[in-house]
Short mmCIF file of C-alpha atoms in Angstrom, two decimals:
data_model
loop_
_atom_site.label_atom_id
_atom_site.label_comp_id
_atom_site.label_asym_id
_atom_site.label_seq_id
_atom_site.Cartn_x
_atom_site.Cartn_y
_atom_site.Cartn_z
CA UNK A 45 0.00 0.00 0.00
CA UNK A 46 1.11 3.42 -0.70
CA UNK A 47 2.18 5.21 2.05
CA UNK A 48 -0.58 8.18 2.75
CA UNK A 49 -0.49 12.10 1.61
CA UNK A 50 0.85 14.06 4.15
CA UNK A 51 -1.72 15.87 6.70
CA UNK A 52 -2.93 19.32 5.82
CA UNK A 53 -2.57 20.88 9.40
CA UNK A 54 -0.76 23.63 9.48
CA UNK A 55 0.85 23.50 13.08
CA UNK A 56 2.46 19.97 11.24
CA UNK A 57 3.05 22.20 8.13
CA UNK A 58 4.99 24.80 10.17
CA UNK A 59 7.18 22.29 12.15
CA UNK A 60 7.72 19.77 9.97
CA UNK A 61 11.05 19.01 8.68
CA UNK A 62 11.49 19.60 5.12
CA UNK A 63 9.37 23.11 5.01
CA UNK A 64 10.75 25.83 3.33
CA UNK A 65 10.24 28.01 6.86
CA UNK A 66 11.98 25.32 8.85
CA UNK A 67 14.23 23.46 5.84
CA UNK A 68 16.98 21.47 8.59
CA UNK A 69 14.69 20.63 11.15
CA UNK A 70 14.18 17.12 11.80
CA UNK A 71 11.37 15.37 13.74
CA UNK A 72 14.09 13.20 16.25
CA UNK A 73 17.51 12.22 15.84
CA UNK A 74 18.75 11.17 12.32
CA UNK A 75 19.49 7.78 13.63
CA UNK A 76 16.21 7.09 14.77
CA UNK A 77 14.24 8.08 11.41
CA UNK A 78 14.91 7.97 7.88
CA UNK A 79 13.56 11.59 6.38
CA UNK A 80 10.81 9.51 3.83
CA UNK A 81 9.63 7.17 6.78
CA UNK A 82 8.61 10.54 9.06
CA UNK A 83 7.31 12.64 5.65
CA UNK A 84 5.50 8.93 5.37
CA UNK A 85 4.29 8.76 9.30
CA UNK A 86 3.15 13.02 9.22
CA UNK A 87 0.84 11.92 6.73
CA UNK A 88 -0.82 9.44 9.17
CA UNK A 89 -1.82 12.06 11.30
CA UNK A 90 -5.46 12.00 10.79
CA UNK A 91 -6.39 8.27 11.38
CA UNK A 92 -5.49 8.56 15.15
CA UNK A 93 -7.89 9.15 17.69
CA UNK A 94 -6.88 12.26 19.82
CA UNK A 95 -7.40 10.92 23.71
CA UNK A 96 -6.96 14.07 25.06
CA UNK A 97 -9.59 16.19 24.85
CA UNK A 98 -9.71 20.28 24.92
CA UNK A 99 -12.29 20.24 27.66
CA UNK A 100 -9.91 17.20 30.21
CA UNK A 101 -7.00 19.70 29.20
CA UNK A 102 -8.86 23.09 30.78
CA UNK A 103 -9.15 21.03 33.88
CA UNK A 104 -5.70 19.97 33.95
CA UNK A 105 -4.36 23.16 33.08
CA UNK A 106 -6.46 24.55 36.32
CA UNK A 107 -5.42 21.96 38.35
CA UNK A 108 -1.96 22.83 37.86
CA UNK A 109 -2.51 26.60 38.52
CA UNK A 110 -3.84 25.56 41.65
CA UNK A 111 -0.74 23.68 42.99
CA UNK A 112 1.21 26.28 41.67
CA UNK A 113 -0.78 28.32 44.25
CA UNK A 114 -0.38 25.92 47.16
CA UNK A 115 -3.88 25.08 46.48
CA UNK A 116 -3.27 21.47 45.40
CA UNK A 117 -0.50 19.16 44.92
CA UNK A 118 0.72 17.02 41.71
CA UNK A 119 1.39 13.50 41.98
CA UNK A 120 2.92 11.87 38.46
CA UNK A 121 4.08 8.09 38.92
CA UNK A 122 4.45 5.48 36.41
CA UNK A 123 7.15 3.28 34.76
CA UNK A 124 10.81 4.92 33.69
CA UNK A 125 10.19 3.31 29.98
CA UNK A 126 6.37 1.06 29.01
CA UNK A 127 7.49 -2.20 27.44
CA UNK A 128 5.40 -4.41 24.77
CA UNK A 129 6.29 -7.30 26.60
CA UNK A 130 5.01 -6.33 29.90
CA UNK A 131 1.87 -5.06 29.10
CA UNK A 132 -0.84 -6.63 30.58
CA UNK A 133 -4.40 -5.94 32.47
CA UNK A 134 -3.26 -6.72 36.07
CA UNK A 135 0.10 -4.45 35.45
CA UNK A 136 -1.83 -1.79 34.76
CA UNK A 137 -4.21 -2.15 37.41
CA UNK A 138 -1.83 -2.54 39.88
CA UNK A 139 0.10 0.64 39.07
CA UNK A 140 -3.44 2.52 39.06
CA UNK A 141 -4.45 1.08 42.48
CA UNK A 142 -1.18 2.36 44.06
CA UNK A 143 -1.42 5.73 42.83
CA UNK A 144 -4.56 5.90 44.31
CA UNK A 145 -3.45 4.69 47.35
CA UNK A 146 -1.20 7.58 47.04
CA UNK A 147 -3.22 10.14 46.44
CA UNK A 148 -5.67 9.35 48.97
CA UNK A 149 -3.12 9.71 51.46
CA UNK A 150 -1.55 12.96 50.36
CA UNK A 151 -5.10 14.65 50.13
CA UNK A 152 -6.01 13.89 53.68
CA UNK A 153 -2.37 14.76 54.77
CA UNK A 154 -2.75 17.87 52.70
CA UNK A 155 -6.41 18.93 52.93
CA UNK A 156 -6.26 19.34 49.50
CA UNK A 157 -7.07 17.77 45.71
CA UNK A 158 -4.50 15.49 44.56
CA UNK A 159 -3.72 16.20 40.67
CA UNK A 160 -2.86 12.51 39.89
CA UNK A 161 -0.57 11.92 36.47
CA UNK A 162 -0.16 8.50 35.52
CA UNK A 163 3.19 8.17 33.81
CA UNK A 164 2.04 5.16 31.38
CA UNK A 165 0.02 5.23 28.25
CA UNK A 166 2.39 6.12 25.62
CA UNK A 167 6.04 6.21 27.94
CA UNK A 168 7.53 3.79 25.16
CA UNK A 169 10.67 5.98 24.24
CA UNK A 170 13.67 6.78 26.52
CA UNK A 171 16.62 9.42 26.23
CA UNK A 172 20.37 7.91 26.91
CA UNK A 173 23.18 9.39 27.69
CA UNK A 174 25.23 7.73 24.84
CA UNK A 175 24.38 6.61 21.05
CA UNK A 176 25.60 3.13 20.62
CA UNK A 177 26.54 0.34 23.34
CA UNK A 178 29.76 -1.89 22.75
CA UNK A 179 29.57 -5.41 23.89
CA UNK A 180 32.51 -8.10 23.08
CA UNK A 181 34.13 -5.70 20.01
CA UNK A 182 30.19 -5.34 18.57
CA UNK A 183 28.76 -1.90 18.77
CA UNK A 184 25.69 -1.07 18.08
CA UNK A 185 22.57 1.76 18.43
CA UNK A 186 21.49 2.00 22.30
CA UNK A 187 18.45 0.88 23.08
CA UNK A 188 16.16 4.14 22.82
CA UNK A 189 12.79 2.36 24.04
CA UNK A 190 9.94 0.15 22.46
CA UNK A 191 8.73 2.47 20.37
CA UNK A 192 12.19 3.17 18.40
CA UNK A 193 14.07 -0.12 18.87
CA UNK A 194 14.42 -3.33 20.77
CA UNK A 195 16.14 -4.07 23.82
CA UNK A 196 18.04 -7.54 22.81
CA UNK A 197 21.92 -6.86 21.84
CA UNK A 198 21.45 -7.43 18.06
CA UNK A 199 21.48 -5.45 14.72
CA UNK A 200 17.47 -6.63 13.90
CA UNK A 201 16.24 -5.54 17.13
CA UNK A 202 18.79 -2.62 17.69
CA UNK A 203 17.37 -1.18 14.02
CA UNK A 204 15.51 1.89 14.58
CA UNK A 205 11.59 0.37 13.58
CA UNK A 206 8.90 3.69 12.83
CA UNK A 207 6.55 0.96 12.62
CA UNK A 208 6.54 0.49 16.17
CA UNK A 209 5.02 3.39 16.99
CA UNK A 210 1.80 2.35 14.90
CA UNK A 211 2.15 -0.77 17.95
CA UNK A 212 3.40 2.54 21.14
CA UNK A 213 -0.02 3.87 19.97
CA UNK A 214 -1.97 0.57 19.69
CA UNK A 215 -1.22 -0.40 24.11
CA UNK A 216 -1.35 3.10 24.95
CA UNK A 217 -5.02 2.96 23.44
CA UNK A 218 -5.66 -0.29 25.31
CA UNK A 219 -4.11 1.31 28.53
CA UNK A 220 -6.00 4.11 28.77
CA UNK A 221 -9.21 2.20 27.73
CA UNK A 222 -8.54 -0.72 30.99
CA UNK A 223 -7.97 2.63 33.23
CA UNK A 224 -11.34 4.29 32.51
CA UNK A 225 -12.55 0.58 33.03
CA UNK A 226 -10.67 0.58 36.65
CA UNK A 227 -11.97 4.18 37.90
CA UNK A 228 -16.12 3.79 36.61
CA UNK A 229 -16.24 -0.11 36.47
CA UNK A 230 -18.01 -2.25 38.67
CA UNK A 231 -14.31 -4.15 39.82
CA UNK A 232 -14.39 -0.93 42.78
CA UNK A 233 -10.75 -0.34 42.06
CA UNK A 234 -11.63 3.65 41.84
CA UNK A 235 -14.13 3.20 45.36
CA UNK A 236 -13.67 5.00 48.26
CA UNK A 237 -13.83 2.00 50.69
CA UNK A 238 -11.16 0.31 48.32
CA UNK A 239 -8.30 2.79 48.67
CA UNK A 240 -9.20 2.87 52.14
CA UNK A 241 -8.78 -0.69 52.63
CA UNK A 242 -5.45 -1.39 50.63
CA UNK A 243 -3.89 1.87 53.16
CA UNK A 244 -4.73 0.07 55.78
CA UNK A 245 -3.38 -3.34 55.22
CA UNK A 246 -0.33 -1.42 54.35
CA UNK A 247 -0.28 0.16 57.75
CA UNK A 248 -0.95 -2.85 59.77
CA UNK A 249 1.95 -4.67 57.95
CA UNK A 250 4.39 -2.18 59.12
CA UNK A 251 6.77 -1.33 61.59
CA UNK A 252 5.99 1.74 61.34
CA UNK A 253 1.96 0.93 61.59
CA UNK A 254 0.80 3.16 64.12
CA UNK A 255 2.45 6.74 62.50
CA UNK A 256 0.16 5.80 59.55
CA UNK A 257 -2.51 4.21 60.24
CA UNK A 258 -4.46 7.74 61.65
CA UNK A 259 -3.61 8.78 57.49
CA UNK A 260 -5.07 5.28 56.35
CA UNK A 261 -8.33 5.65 58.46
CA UNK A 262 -9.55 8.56 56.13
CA UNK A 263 -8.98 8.64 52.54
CA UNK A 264 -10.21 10.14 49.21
CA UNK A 265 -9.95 9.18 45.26
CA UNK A 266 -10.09 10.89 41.58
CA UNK A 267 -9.64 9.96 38.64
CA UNK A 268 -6.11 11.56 37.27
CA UNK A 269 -4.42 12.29 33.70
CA UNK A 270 -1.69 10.86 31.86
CA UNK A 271 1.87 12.36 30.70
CA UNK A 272 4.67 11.52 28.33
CA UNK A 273 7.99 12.90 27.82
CA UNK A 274 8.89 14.70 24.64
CA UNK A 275 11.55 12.51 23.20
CA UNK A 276 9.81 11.13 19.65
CA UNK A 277 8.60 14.49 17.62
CA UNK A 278 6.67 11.93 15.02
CA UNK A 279 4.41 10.66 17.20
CA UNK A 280 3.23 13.26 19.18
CA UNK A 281 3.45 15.01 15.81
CA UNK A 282 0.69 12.60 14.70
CA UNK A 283 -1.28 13.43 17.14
CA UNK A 284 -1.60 17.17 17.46
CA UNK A 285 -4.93 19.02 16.06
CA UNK A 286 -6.13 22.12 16.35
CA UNK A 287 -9.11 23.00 18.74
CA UNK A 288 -11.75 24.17 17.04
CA UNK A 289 -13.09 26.37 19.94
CA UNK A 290 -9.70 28.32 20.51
CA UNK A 291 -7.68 27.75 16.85
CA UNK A 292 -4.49 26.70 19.30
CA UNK A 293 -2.76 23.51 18.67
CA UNK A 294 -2.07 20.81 21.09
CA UNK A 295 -0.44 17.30 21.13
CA UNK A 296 -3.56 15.08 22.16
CA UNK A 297 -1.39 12.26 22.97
CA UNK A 298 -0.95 13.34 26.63
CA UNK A 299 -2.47 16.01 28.36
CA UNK A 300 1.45 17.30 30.08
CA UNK A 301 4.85 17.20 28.16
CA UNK A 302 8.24 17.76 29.61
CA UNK A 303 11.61 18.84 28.50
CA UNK A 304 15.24 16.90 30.27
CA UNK A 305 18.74 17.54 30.39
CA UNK A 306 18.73 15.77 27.07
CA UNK A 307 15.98 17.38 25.02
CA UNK A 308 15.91 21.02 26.31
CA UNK A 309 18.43 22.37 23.38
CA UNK A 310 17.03 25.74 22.72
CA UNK A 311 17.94 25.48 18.75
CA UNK A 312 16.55 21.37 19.04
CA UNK A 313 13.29 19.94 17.45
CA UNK A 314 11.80 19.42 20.79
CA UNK A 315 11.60 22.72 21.72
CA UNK A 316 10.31 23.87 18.42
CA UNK A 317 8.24 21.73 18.66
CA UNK A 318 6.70 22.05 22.16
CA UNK A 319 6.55 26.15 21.22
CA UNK A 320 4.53 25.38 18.74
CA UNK A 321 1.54 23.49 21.35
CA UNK A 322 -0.43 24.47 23.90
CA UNK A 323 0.00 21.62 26.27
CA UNK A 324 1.04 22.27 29.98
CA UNK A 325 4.89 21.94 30.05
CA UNK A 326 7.45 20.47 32.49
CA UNK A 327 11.05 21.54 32.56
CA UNK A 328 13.52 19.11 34.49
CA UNK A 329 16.22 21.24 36.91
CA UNK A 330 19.05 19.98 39.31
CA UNK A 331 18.24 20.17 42.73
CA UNK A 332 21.05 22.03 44.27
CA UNK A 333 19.83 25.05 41.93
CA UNK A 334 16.46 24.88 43.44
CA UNK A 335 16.71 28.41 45.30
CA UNK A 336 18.09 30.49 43.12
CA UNK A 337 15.76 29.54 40.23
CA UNK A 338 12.58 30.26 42.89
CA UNK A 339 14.31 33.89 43.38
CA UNK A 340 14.59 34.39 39.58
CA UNK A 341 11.24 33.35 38.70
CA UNK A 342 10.00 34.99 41.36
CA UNK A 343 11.59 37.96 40.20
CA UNK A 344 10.26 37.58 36.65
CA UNK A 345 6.39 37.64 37.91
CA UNK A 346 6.29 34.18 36.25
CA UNK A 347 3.71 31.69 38.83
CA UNK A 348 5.30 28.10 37.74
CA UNK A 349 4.39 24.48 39.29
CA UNK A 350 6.93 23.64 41.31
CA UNK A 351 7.85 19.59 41.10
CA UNK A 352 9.85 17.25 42.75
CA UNK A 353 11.68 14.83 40.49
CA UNK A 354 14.14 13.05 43.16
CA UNK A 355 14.87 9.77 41.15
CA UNK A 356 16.93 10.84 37.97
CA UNK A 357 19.99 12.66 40.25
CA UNK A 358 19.92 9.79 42.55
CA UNK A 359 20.78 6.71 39.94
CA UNK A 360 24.03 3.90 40.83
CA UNK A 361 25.41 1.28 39.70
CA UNK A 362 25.43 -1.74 42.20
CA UNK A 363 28.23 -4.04 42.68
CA UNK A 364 26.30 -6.36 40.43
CA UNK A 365 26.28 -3.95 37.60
CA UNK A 366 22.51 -3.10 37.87
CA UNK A 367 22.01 0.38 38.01
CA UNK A 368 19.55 1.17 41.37
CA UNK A 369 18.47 3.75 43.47
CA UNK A 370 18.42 4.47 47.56
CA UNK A 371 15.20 5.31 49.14
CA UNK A 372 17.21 7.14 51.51
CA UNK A 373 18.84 9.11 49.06
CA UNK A 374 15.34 10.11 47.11
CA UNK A 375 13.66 10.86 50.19
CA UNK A 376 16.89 13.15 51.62
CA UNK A 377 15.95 14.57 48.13
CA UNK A 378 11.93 15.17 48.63
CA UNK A 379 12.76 16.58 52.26
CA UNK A 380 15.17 18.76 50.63
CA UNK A 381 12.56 19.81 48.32
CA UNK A 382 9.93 21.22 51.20
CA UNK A 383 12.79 22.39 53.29
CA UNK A 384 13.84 24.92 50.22
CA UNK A 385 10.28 25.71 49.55
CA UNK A 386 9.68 26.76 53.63
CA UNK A 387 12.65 28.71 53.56
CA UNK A 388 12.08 30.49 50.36
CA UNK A 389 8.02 31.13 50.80
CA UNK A 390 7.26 29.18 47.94
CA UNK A 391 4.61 25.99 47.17
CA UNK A 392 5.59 22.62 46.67
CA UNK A 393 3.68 21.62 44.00
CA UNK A 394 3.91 18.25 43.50
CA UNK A 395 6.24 15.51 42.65
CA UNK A 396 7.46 12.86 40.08
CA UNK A 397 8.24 9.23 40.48
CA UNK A 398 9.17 6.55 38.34
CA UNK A 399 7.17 3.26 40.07
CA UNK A 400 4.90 0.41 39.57
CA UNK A 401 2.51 -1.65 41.34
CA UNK A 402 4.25 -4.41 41.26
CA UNK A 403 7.00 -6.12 44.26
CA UNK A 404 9.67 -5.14 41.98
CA UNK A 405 13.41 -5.29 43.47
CA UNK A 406 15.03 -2.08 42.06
CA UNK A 407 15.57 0.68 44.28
CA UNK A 408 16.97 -0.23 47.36
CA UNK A 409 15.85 0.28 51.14
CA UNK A 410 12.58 1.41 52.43
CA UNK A 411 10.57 -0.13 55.23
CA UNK A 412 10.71 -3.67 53.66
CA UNK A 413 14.14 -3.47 52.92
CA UNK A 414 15.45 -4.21 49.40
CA UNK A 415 18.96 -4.66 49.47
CA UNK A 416 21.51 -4.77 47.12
CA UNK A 417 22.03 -8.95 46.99
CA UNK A 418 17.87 -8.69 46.27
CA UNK A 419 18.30 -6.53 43.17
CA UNK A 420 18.41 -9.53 40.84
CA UNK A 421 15.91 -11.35 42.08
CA UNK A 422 13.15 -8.96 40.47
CA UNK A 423 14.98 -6.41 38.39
CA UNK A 424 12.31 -6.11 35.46
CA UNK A 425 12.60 -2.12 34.38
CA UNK A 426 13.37 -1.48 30.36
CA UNK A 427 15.61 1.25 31.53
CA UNK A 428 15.82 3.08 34.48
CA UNK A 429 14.84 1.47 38.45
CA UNK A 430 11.37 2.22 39.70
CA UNK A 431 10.07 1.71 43.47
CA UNK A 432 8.39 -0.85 44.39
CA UNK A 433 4.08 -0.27 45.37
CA UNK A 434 5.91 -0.67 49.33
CA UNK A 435 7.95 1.89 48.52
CA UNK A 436 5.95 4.14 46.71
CA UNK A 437 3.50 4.41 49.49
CA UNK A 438 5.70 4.42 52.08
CA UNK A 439 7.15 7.91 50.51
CA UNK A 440 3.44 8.84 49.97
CA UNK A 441 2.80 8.74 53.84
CA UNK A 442 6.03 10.72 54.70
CA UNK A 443 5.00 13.71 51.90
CA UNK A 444 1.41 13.30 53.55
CA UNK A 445 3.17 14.08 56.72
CA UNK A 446 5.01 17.05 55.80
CA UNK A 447 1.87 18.37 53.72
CA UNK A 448 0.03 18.36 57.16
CA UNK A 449 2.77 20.14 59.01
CA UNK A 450 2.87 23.16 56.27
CA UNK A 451 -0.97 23.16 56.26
CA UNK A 452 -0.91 23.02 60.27
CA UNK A 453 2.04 26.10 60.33
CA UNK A 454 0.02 28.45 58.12
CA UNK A 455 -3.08 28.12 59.87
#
């Protein structure tokens, strides 16, 4: 079959790569696309349902303004990279369930709505830090994610694919479709006395029972969005429309976008690209430059989001060679984070992990210790280590805690 005509919307026209008003611009690194395969993939634009809808992305962009405000807080979870391989009903569910476990406990520790992101439904593409990986003399393309290339050390599955975004879109439709099916379903994995429940088993299988279990006794529940990061311009490129109510462009294949050390090039496609959308934007910064950047935007007038991202600056390699994280060391990080934001006036808005639902073994410590001789035992991530659902709500009910104190000192 002939490979389609290329879409007629203009916001594609204007950032595509081969205009005559942007002639060098390409829609991702040249080793992930050939320039026919993306003019082919732009032209497939219009057969894909847009999932996120102007009307879900008024209320996000709202609920964002009011964290920004101290007025609610962000919680975005999810997996570091979706695989094809692991996708599956009860991952999914399980995933959902904790970050409602989460949230419920953070808005009764908070007194306030819990924005909940899930980080899943189209997270099949990764940045690295290098090009190609060298094993015994062979070298070949890193592995970039499912939705460029395939994890197994060989030149078939290292090959850049375009076609595997048709399959990226494909589970991230069937994702989002078995999530609407969790929160309104009759399973009762989006009911009140559910959440309530799961918190406390969770608190009566801990240590640490009794400093949670007053959190667990009272709980609440929404139904949240979805994010991606900008790495892949085609296929968010596929996906963006213009609404017909205010003639602005957005990317309808997630309702929030973000920018990393890795994509935020100010002359890059990304950020041509993301200028281009309306979306609600995230922009990744180092920790230790936390204050100064409050003072400047502060300065500027500018009311931003403030979120916590304390797993990328916080990655090691075991003695095993499997990369991992400390709990310790992300939750020295999240402390960190409302210890800046007391000192400096400012809201904590919200903050970002990478985590499942599942009793993974990649990030090290918590309550239920991982340690580093259990790393192997359970190490499933496609790139980067998540925590564990123990782990996950274990940092939920410390936040929780320190969301009560603030609310309780400005009273």
């Amino acid at each position: 079959m002939a490979p389609p005509k290329p879409s007629s919307n203009p916001h594609l026209r204007r950032i595509g790569p081969h205009t005559a008003g942007n002639p060098r611009r390409p829609f991702s690194s040249p080793s992930t696309q050939t320039r026919p395969t993306s003019r082919w993939f732009s032209g497939l634009s219009g057969r894909f349902r847009r999932w996120c809808l102007p009307g879900k992305r008024g209320r996000w962009r709202s609920g964002l303004a009011a964290a920004a405000t101290g007025n609610a807080f962000l919680l975005q979870g999810g997996d570091c990279a979706e695989s094809f391989k692991e996708f599956g009903a009860d991952k999914i569910r399980d995933t959902f369930r904790v970050l409602l476990q989460m949230a419920a406990v953070l808005m009764f520790g908070g007194q306030m709505p819990v924005i909940k992101v899930g980080r899943m439904g189209g997270q099949f593409a990764k940045p690295r830090s290098t090009t190609f990986e060298e094993r015994d003399g062979l070298k070949l393309p890193i592995y970039k994610g499912d939705s460029i290339n395939g994890a197994a050390f060989d030149y078939k599955s290292r090959t850049p694919d375009p076609h595997r975004m048709l399959r990226a879109y494909s589970q991230s439709a069937a994702t989002l479709n078995l999530l609407k099916a969790f929160a309104t379903g009759n399973g009762g994995h989006a009911a009140l006395h559910s959440v309530a429940q799961w918190n406390l088993d969770f608190a009566n299988n801990r240590e640490q029972g009794d400093r949670y279990r007053d959190l667990a006794d009272r709980v609440d529940e929404a139904l949240g969005f979805m994010a991606a990061a900008g790495l892949t311009n085609d296929y968010p490129v596929m996906t963006t429309t213009e609404d017909s109510t205010s003639s602005l462009h957005y990317d309808s294949s997630a309702h929030f976008l973000w920018v990393g050390e890795r994509t935020r090039q100010t002359d890059g496609a990304h950020i041509e690209f993301l200028r281009g959308v309306a979306n609600p934007l995230g922009i990744k910064n180092l920790r230790v430059k936390l204050p100064h950047l409050i003072r400047a935007v502060e300065r500027t007038g500018q009311i931003v989001t403030w979120v916590c991202d304390p797993m990328h600056g916080n990655t090691i390699k075991a003695p095993c060679g499997l990369k991992t994280r400390p709990f310790d060391a992300i939750l020295v990080e999240v402390v960190a984070f409302f210890d800046v934001h007391e000192q400096e006036g400012s809201h904590p808005g919200g903050i970002h992990l990478e985590m499942t639902g599942q009793n993974v073994t990649e990030c090290i410590g918590g309550s239920q210790p991982v340690t580093l001789d259990d790393l192997t035992s359970r190490y499933h991530t496609h790139c980067d280590p998540r925590l564990n659902a123990s782990q996950s709500l274990e940092l939920a009910f410390i936040v929780a805690d320190r969301l009560r104190k603030r609310r309780i000192g400005t009273q």
